[in-house]
Coordinates of C-alpha atoms and ligand atoms in Angstrom, one line a residue:
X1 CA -10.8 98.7 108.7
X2 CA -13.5 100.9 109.9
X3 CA -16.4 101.5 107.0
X4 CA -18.1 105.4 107.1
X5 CA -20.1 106.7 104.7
X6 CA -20.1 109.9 102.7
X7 CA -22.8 112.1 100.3
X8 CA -21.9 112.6 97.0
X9 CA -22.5 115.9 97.3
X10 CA -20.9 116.8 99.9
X11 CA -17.9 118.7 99.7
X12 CA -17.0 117.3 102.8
X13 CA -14.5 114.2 102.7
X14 CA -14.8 113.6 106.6
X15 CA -18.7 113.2 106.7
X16 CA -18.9 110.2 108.4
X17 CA -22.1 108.3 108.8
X18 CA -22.7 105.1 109.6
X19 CA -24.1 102.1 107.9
X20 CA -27.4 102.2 110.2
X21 CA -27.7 105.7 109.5
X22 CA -27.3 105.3 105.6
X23 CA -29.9 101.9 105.3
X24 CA -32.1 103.8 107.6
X25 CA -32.3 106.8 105.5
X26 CA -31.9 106.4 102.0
X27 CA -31.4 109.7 100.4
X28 CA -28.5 112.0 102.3
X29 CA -30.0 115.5 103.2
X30 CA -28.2 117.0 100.8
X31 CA -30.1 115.2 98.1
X32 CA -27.1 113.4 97.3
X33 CA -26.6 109.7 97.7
X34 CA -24.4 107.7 100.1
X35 CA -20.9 106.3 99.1
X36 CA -18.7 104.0 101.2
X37 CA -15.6 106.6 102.3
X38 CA -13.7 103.7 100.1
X39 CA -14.1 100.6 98.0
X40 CA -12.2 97.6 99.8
X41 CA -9.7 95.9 97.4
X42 CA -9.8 91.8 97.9
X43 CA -6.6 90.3 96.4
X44 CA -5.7 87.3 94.2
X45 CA -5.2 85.1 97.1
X46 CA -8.9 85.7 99.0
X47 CA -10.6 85.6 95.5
X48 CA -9.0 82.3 95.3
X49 CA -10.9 80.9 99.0
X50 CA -14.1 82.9 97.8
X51 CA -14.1 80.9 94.6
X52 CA -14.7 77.9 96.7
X53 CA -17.8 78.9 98.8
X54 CA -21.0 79.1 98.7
X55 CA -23.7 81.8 98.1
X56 CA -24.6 82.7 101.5
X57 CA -21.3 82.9 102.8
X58 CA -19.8 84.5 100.0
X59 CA -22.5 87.2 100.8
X60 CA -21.2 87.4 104.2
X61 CA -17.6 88.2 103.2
X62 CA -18.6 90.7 100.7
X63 CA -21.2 92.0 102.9
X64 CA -18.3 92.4 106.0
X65 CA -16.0 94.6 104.1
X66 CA -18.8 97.3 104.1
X67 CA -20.2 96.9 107.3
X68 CA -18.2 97.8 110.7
X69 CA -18.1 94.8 112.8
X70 CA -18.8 97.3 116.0
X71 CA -22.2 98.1 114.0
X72 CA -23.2 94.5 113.1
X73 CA -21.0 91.4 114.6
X74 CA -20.0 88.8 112.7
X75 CA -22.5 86.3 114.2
X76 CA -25.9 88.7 113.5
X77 CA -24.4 89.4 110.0
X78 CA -24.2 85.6 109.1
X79 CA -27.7 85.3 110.9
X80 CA -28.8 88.3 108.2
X81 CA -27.7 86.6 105.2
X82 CA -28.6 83.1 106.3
X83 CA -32.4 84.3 107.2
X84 CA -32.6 86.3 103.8
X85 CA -31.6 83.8 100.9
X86 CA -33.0 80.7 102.9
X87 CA -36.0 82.0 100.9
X88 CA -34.7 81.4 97.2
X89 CA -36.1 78.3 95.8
X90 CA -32.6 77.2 94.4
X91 CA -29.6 75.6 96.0
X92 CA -27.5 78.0 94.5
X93 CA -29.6 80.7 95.6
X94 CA -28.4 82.7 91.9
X95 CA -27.4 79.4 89.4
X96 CA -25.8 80.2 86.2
X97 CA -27.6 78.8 83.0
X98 CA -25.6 77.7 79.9
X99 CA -27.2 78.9 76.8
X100 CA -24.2 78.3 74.0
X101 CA -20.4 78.0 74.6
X102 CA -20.0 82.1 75.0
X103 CA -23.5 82.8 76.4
X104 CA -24.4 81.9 80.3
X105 CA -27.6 83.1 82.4
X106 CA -27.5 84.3 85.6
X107 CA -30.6 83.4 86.9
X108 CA -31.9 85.9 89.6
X109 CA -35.5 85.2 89.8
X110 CA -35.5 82.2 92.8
X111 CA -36.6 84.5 95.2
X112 CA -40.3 84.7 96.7
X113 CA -41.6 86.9 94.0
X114 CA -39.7 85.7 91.2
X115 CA -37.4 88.7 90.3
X116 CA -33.9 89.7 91.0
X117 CA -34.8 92.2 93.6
X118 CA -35.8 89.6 95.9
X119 CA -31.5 89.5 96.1
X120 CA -31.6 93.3 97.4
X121 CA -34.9 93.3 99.4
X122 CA -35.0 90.3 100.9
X123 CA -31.9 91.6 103.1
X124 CA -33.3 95.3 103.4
X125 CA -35.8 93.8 105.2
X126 CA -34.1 92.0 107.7
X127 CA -31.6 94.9 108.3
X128 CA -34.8 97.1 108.8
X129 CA -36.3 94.5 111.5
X130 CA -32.7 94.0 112.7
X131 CA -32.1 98.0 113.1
X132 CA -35.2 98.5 114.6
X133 CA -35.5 95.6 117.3
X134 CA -31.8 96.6 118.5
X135 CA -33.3 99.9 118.8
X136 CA -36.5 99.0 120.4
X137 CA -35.1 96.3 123.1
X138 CA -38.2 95.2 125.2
X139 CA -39.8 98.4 125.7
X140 CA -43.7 98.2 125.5
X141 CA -44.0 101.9 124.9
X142 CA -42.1 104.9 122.6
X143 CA -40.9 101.9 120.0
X144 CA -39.8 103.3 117.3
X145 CA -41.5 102.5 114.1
X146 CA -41.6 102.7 110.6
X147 CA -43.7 103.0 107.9
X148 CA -42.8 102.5 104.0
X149 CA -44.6 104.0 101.3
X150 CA -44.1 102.7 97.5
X151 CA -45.7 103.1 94.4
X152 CA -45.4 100.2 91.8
X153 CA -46.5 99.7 88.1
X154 CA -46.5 96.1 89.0
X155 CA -43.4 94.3 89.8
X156 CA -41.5 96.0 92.1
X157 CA -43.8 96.1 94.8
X158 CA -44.5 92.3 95.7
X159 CA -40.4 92.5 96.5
X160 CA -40.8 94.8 98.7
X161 CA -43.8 93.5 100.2
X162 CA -42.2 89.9 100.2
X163 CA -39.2 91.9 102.0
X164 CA -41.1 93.5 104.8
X165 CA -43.7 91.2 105.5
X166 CA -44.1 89.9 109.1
X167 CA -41.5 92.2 110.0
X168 CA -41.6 93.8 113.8
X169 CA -42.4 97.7 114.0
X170 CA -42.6 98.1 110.2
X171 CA -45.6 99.3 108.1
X172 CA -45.6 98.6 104.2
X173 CA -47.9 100.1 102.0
X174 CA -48.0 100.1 98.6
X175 CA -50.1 101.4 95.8
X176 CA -50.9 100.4 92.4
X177 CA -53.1 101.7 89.7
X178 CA -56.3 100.3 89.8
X179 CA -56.5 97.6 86.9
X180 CA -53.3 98.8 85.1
X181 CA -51.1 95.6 86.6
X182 CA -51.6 92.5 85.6
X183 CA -53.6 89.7 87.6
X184 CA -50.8 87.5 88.9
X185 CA -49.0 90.7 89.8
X186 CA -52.1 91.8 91.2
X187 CA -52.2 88.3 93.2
X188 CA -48.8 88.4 94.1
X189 CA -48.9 91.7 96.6
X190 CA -52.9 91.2 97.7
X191 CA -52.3 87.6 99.0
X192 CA -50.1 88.3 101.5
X193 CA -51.6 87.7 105.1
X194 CA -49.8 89.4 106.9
X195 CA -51.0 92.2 108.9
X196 CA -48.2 94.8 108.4
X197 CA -49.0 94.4 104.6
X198 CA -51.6 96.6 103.0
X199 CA -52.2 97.6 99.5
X200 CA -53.8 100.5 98.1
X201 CA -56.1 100.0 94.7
X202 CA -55.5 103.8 93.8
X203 CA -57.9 105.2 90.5
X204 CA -55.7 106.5 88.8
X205 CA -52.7 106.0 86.7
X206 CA -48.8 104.5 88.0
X207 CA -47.9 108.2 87.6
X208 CA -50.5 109.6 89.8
X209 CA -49.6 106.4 92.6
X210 CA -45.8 107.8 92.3
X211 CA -46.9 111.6 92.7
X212 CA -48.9 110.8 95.6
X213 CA -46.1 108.6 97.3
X214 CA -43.6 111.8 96.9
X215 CA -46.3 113.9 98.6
X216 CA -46.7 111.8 101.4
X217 CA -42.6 112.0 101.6
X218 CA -42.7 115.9 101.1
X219 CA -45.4 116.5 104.2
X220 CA -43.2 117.3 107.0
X221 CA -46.0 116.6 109.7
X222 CA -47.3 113.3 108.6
X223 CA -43.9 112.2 108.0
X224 CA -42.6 112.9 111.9
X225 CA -45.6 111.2 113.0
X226 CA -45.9 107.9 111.3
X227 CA -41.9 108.2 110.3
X228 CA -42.0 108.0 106.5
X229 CA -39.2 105.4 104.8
X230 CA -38.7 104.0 101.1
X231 CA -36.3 100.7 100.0
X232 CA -36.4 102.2 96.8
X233 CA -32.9 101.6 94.5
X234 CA -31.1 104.0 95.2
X235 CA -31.0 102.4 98.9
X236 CA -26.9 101.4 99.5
X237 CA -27.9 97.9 101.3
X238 CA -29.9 96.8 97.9
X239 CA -26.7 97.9 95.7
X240 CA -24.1 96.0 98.4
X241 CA -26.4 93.0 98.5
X242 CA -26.3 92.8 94.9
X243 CA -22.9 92.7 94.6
X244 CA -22.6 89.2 95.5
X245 CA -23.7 87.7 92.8
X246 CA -21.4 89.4 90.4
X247 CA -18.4 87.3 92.4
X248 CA -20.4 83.8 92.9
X249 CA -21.4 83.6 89.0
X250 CA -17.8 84.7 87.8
X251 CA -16.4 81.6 90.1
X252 CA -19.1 79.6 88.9
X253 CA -18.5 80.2 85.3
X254 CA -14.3 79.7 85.6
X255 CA -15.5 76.2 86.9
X256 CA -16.7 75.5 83.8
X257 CA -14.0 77.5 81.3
X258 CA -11.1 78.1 83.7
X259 CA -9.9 80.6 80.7
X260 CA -12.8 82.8 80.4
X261 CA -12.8 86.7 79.5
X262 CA -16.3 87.5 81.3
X263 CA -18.1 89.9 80.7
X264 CA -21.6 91.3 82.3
X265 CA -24.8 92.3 80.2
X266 CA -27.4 94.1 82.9
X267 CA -31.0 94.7 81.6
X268 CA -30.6 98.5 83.3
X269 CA -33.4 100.9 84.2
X270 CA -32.5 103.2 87.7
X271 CA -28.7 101.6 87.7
X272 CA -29.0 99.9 90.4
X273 CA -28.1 96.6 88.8
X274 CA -24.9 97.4 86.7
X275 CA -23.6 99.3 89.3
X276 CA -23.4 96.5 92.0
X277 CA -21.1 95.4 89.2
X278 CA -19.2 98.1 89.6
X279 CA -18.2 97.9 93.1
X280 CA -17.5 94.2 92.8
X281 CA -15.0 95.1 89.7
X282 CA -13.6 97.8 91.7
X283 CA -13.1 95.6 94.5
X284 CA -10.8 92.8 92.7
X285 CA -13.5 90.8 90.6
X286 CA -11.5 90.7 86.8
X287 CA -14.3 91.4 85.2
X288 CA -13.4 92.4 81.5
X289 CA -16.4 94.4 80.5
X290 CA -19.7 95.8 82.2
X291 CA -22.3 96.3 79.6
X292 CA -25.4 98.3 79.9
X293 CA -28.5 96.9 78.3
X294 CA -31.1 99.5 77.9
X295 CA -34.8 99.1 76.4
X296 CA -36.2 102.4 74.5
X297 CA -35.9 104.4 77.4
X298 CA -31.8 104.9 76.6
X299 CA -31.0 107.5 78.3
X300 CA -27.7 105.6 79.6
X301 CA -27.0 104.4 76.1
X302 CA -27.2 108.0 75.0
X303 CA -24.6 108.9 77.4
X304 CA -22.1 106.4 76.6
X305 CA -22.2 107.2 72.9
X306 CA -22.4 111.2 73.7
X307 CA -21.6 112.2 77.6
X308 CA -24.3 114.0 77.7
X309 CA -26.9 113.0 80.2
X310 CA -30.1 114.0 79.2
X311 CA -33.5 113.8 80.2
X312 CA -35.7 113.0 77.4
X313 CA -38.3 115.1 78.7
X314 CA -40.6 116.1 75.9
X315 CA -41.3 112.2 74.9
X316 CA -41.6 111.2 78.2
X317 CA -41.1 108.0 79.7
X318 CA -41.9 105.5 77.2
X319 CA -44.4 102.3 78.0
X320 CA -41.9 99.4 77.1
X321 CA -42.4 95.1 76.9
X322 CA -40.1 95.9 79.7
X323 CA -41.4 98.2 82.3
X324 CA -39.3 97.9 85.2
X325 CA -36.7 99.7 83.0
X326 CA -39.4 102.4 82.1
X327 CA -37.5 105.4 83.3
X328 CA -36.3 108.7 82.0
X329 CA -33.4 109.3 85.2
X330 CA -31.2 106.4 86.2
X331 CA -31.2 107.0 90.1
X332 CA -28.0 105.3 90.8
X333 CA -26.1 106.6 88.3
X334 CA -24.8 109.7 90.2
X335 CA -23.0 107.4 92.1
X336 CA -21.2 106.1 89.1
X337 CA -20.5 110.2 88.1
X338 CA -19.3 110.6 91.1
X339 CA -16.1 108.1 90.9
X340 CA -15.8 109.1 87.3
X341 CA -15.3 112.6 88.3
X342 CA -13.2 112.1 91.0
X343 CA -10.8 110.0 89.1
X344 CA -11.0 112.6 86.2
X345 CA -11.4 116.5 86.8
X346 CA -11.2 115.9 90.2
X347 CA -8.3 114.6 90.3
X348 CA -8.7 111.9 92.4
X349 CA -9.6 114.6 95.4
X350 CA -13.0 113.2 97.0
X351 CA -14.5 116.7 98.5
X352 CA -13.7 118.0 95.3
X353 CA -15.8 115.4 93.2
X354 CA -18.9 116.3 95.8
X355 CA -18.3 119.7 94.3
X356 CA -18.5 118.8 90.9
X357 CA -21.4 115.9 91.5
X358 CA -23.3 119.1 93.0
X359 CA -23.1 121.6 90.3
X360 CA -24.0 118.3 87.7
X361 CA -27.4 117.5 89.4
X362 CA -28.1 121.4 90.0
X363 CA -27.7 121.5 85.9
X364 CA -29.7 118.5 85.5
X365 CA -32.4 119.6 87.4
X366 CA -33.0 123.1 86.6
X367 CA -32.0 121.9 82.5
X368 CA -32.8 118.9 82.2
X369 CA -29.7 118.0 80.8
X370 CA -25.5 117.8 81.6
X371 CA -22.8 117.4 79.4
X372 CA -19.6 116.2 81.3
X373 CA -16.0 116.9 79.7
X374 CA -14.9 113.8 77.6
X375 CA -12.2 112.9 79.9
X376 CA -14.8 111.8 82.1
X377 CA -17.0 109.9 79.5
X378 CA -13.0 108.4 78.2
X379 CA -13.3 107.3 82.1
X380 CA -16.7 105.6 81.9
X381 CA -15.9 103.7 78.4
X382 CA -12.7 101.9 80.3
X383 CA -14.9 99.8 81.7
X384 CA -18.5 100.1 80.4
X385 CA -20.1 99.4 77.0
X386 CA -24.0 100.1 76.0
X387 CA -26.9 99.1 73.9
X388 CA -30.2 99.5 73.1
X389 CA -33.1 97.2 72.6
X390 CA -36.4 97.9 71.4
X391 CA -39.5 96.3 71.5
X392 CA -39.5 94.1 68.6
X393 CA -36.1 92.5 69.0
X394 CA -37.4 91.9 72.7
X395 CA -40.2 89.5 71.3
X396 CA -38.1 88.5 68.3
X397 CA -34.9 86.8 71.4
X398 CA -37.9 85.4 73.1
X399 CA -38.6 83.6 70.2
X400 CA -35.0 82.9 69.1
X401 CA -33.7 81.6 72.6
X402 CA -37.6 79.5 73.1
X403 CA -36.4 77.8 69.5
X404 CA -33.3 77.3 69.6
X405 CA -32.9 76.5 73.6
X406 CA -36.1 75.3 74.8
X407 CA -36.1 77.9 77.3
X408 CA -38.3 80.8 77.8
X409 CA -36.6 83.8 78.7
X410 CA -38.7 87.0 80.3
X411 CA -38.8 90.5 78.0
X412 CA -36.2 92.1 80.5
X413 CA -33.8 89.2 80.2
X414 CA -34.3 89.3 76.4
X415 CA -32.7 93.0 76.4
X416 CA -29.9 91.3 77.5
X417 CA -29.5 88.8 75.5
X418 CA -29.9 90.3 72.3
X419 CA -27.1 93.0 73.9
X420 CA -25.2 90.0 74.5
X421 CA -25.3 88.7 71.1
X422 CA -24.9 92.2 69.4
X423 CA -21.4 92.3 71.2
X424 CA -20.4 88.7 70.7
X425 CA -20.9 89.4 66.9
X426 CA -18.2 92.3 66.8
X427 CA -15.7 89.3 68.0
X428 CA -13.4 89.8 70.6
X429 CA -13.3 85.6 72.3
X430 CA -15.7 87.0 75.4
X431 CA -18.0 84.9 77.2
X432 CA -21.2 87.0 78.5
X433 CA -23.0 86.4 81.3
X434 CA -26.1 87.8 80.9
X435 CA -28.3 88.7 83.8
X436 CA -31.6 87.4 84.0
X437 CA -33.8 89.6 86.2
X438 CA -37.0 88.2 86.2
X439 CA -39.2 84.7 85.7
X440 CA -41.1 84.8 82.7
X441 CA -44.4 84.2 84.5
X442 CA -44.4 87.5 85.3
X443 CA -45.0 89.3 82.2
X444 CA -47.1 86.6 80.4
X445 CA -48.4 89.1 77.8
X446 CA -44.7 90.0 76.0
X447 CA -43.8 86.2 76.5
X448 CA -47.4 84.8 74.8
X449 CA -47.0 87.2 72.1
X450 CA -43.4 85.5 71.3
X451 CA -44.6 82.3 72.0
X452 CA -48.3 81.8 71.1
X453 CA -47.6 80.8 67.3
X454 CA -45.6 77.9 68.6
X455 CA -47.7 74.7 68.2
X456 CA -45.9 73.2 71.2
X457 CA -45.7 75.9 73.8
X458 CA -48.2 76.0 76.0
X459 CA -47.4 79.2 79.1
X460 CA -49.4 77.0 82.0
X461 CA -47.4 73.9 81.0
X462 CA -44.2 75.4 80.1
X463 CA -44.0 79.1 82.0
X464 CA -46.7 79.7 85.0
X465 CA -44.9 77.7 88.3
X466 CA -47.7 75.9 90.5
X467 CA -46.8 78.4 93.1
X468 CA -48.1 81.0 90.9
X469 CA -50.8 79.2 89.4
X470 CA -52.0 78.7 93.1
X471 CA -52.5 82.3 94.4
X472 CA -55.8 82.6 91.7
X473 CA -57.6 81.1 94.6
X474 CA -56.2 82.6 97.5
X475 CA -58.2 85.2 99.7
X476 CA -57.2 88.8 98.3
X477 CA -56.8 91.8 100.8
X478 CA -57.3 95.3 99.0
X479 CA -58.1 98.6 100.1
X480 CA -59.3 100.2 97.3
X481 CA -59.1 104.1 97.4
X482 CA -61.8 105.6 94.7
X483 CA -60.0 109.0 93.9
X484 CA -56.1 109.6 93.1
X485 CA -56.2 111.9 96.1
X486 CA -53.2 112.1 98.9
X487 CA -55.6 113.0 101.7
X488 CA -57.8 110.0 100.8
X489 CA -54.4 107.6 100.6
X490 CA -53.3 109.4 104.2
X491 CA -56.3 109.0 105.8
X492 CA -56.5 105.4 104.5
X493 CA -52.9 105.2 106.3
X494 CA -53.7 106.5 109.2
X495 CA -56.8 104.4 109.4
X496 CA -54.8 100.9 109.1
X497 CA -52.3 102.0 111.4
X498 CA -55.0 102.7 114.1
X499 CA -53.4 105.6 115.9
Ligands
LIG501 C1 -35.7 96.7 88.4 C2 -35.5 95.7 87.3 C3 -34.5 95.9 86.3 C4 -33.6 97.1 86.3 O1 -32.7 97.2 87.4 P1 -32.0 98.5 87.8 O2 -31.3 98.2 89.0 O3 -33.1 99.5 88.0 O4 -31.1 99.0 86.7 C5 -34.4 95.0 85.3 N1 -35.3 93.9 85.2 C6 -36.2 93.7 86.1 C7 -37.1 92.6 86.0 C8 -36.4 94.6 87.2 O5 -37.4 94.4 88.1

């Protein structure tokens, strides 16, 4: 089977691109965002041999339906995934967790930088060197190079870092608001030695770091020169890599309760998550039920109980105990739109679902909002359920799952599983597995606050790893940039790049 890739946009079926061109770009130039030109369908009998392997080469197999063999042989693709989970800290590279008989952990946070996207960007990375290198061969001159630009509030940037570092003809910089992230976050990105890595302190606030990053990506002439990229979610390789673990905790689980009706609970922010889930469903995987966990910032809850996808512009994107789901748009979700409305209005016609994708974003732009005709929201609910967490239930689970489990669970994981037990209360005989996207070391604040009136706990005994604990006293490389001003982060750029 040959693997092409489409916009969803496009009102063109036969657009054709290929993986390279899709990992290599990001965002199609229509705006719109790549989809494989079809889902591949595994049947009963090669679910049955995947149940029996392991991580890494279940990752292969998943990762080979979606990627041509002409574009990557079979032999650099198991080199890939071999070099990019060798990393994790756990056997299992994503281990399940049993908390009760019904509830299970999927624990995503072995990676370098504790957090699930160490799963996505740990392979991004290597496809970027991979990409580039073939590119490159031994020429000394002309290389083709690239240089990423991020923004972070904190979290999301050490993955990306930890993905890139080290890596041949790739530049990664990323900024951060100056004292707004916390010191081991802090720690995690400025520690790195590596001489492709550089971080920028910027004054300012997260929002001014992201407004600058987007001009950097809107100046055509700085962008030709030093060849501006992102590995930001809505990047296909971080939602196919993802989709792994979907199938490897599913066979995990029916080892343990051969009978199991499983369903997934994603702590969701930009979609990226839940819809890896997606894809693995549609492929074969019987899951029963997806369900999105959101924090404050609903905006996906709000959709499932109206169809109407709305920004919630006015209140603004609200600061949460769980900030990597601090959004107002889901990114990735117009992928998900994009299959509903085929398989609904569209009627099953794939140039005219670009059509209708199109007009949905143009309305969501220029309004702000889009209401889509119930048949497709009918579609969505076949398959999808949502809830909504806020703050105090956040510290509240903590508390409940420390107590009762002896186990200390991060304030993202904790929107899970309070979803999880919310839907396990209506009935129904499910067992959840619940996705747990990040190490609680990483947001110490939400977890002390839970924690703290606990005679017993103690969060350098119990929470911080010695890995963590150690960076405190590593050497710390930081460009600090005095001003929230895109010349002064250019020219800092341009300075480190040396040409
Ligand atoms: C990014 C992130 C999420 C949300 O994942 P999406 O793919 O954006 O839905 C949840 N938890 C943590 C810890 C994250 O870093």
């Amino acid at each position: 089977m040959s693997t092409t890739y489409r916009s969803t946009r496009s009102a063109d079926a036969s657009q054709a691109l290929s993986f390279e061109d899709v990992v290599m770009t990001g965002l199609a130039k229509d705006g719109g965002l790549f989809l494989p030109s079809q889902i591949p369908k595994v049947d009963a009998a090669t679910l049955q041999r995947w149940s029996g392997l392991s991580f890494t080469e279940l990752a292969f197999e998943v990762l080979r339906l979606y990627i041509d063999p002409k574009e990557i042989s079979d032999a650099d693709l198991k080199s890939l995934v071999d070099r990019s989970y060798s990393t994790f800290r756990a056997p299992e590279v994503t281990p399940i967790r049993k908390l009760t008989d019904d509830l299970y952990l999927l624990e995503l946070f072995h990676g370098p930088t504790y957090a699930f996207k160490d799963v996505a960007l740990q392979f991004v990375g290597n496809l970027f060197e991979f990409f580039l290198t073939r590119a490159n061969g031994d020429k000394t001159e002309g290389r083709q190079q690239i240089t990423v630009v991020g923004a972070t509030s904190g979290d999301t940037g050490s993955a990306a870092i930890y993905g890139l570092r080290g890596k041949k003809d790739v530049s990664v910089f990323i900024l951060y608001p100056t004292g707004r992230i916390s010191p081991i976050q802090e720690e995690q990105m400025t520690t790195v030695p590596d001489a492709n890595v550089h971080t920028l302190s910027v004054k300012g606030t997260f929002d001014d770091c992201q407004d600058i990053v987007k001009q950097i990506f809107g100046d055509a002439e700085f962008n030709s020169k030093y060849h501006v990229g992102a590995v930001n979610s809505i990047n296909w390789a971080r939602i196919l890599a993802q989709q792994t673990y979907y199938f490897y905790s599913y066979f995990q689980l029916l080892k343990q309760k051969p009978d199991a009706k499983v369903r997934f609970v994603v702590p969701s922010g930009n979609f990226g998550d839940i819809l890896a889930g997606y894809y693995a469903t549609k492929m074969g995987l019987p899951a029963d039920r997806l369900v999105i966990a959101t924090n404050e910032n609903d905006i996906l809850d709000r959709f499932m109980k109206s169809g109407r996808y709305e920004k919630n512009a006015e209140a603004g994107v609200k600061a949460t105990y769980s900030p990597a789901m601090d959004i107002l748009i889901s990114s990735n979700f117009e992928r998900l739109l994009w299959y509903l409305a085929r398989d609904s209005v569209a009627k099953g016609d794939d140039a005219a679902a670009g059509t209708v994708l199109g007009q949905w974003m143009d309305q969501l732009k220029s309004t702000g909002s889009v209401e889509v005709p119930q048949e497709v929201l009918a579609g969505a609910r076949t398959l999808f359920d949502s809830n909504r967490v806020d703050n105090t239930e956040t510290v509240a689970t903590i508390k409940q799952i420390y107590d009762d489990h002896d186990y200390v669970i991060d304030p993202h994981t904790a929107i899970g599983v309070k979803t999880s037990q919310k839907c396990a209360a209506a009935g129904d005989n499910a067992t959840y597995i619940s996705l747990s996207t990040a190490h609680p070391a990483k947001f110490s604040e939400v977890v002390n606050k839970a924690l703290d009136s606990n005679p017993n706990y103690s969060f350098d005994r119990d929470v911080l790893p010695d890995e963590l604990k150690a960076l405190a006293s590593q050497e710390k490389r930081i460009k600090l940039i005095d001003e929230a001003s895109v010349d002064k982060v250019k020219q800092a750029i341009i300075d480190e790049l040396g040409h």
